[in-house]
């Protein structure tokens, strides 16, 4: 079954970090376990009509622009990466490596 990550977690079997918004394939038992902990949820059902606007409609972008977050650089320390992730309303797992923290920051 395909599930959508709602809270970042590290898989206990593969030790891979799964980030918010990522789609993962899980067994029904593992889905029940992770959804009980609030880590995953079923992806929203999208219809093709909702995904694509009609040709006659004028599309107006009313969303305010998101602030540009700090780009990770190799010179940043682990603590600086954690701080940048937290200011971007992200989650940095305590045992994440520097490379994993850079990947998390790039997705925000």
Coordinates of C-alpha atoms in Angstrom, one line a residue, residues 2-76:
X2 CA 1.2 3.5 -0.8
X3 CA 1.3 5.9 2.2
X4 CA 2.1 9.6 2.5
X5 CA 4.6 10.6 5.2
X6 CA 3.1 13.2 7.6
X7 CA 5.9 13.3 10.1
X8 CA 9.6 12.4 9.4
X9 CA 10.8 9.1 10.7
X10 CA 13.8 6.7 10.2
X11 CA 12.8 3.2 9.1
X12 CA 13.9 0.6 11.6
X13 CA 14.7 -2.0 9.0
X14 CA 16.5 0.0 6.3
X15 CA 17.6 3.0 8.5
X16 CA 16.4 5.3 5.7
X17 CA 15.0 8.7 6.7
X18 CA 11.6 9.4 5.2
X19 CA 10.6 13.1 5.0
X20 CA 7.2 14.8 5.0
X21 CA 5.4 14.6 1.7
X22 CA 7.3 11.5 0.6
X23 CA 5.3 8.5 -0.7
X24 CA 6.4 5.2 0.8
X25 CA 5.2 1.6 0.1
X26 CA 4.3 -0.3 3.3
X27 CA 2.6 -3.5 4.3
X28 CA -0.8 -3.2 5.9
X29 CA 0.7 -4.1 9.3
X30 CA 3.5 -1.5 9.0
X31 CA 1.0 1.1 7.9
X32 CA -1.2 0.5 10.9
X33 CA 1.9 0.8 13.2
X34 CA 3.2 4.0 11.6
X35 CA -0.2 5.7 11.3
X36 CA -1.0 5.0 14.9
X37 CA 2.2 6.9 15.7
X38 CA 1.1 9.8 13.4
X39 CA 4.0 9.2 10.9
X40 CA 2.0 8.3 7.8
X41 CA -1.5 8.7 6.3
X42 CA -3.3 7.6 3.2
X43 CA -2.5 9.9 0.2
X44 CA -5.4 12.2 -0.8
X45 CA -7.5 10.9 -3.7
X46 CA -7.1 13.4 -6.6
X47 CA -9.3 13.5 -9.6
X48 CA -8.0 14.6 -13.0
X49 CA -10.5 17.4 -13.0
X50 CA -9.2 18.8 -9.8
X51 CA -5.6 18.4 -10.8
X52 CA -5.9 20.4 -14.1
X53 CA -7.8 23.7 -14.4
X54 CA -10.1 24.0 -17.4
X55 CA -8.8 25.8 -20.4
X56 CA -11.5 28.6 -20.2
X57 CA -10.7 29.5 -16.6
X58 CA -8.1 32.2 -15.8
X59 CA -5.7 30.9 -13.2
X60 CA -4.9 33.5 -10.6
X61 CA -2.1 32.8 -8.1
X62 CA -3.3 34.3 -4.8
X63 CA -0.7 32.5 -2.7
X64 CA 1.8 34.7 -1.0
X65 CA 5.4 33.9 -1.9
X66 CA 7.2 31.7 0.5
X67 CA 10.3 33.2 2.1
X68 CA 13.5 31.8 0.5
X69 CA 15.2 29.5 3.0
X70 CA 18.9 29.3 3.5
X71 CA 20.6 27.0 1.1
X72 CA 22.7 24.3 2.7
X73 CA 26.4 24.6 2.1
X74 CA 29.2 22.2 2.9
X75 CA 30.7 24.7 5.4
X76 CA 27.6 24.6 7.6

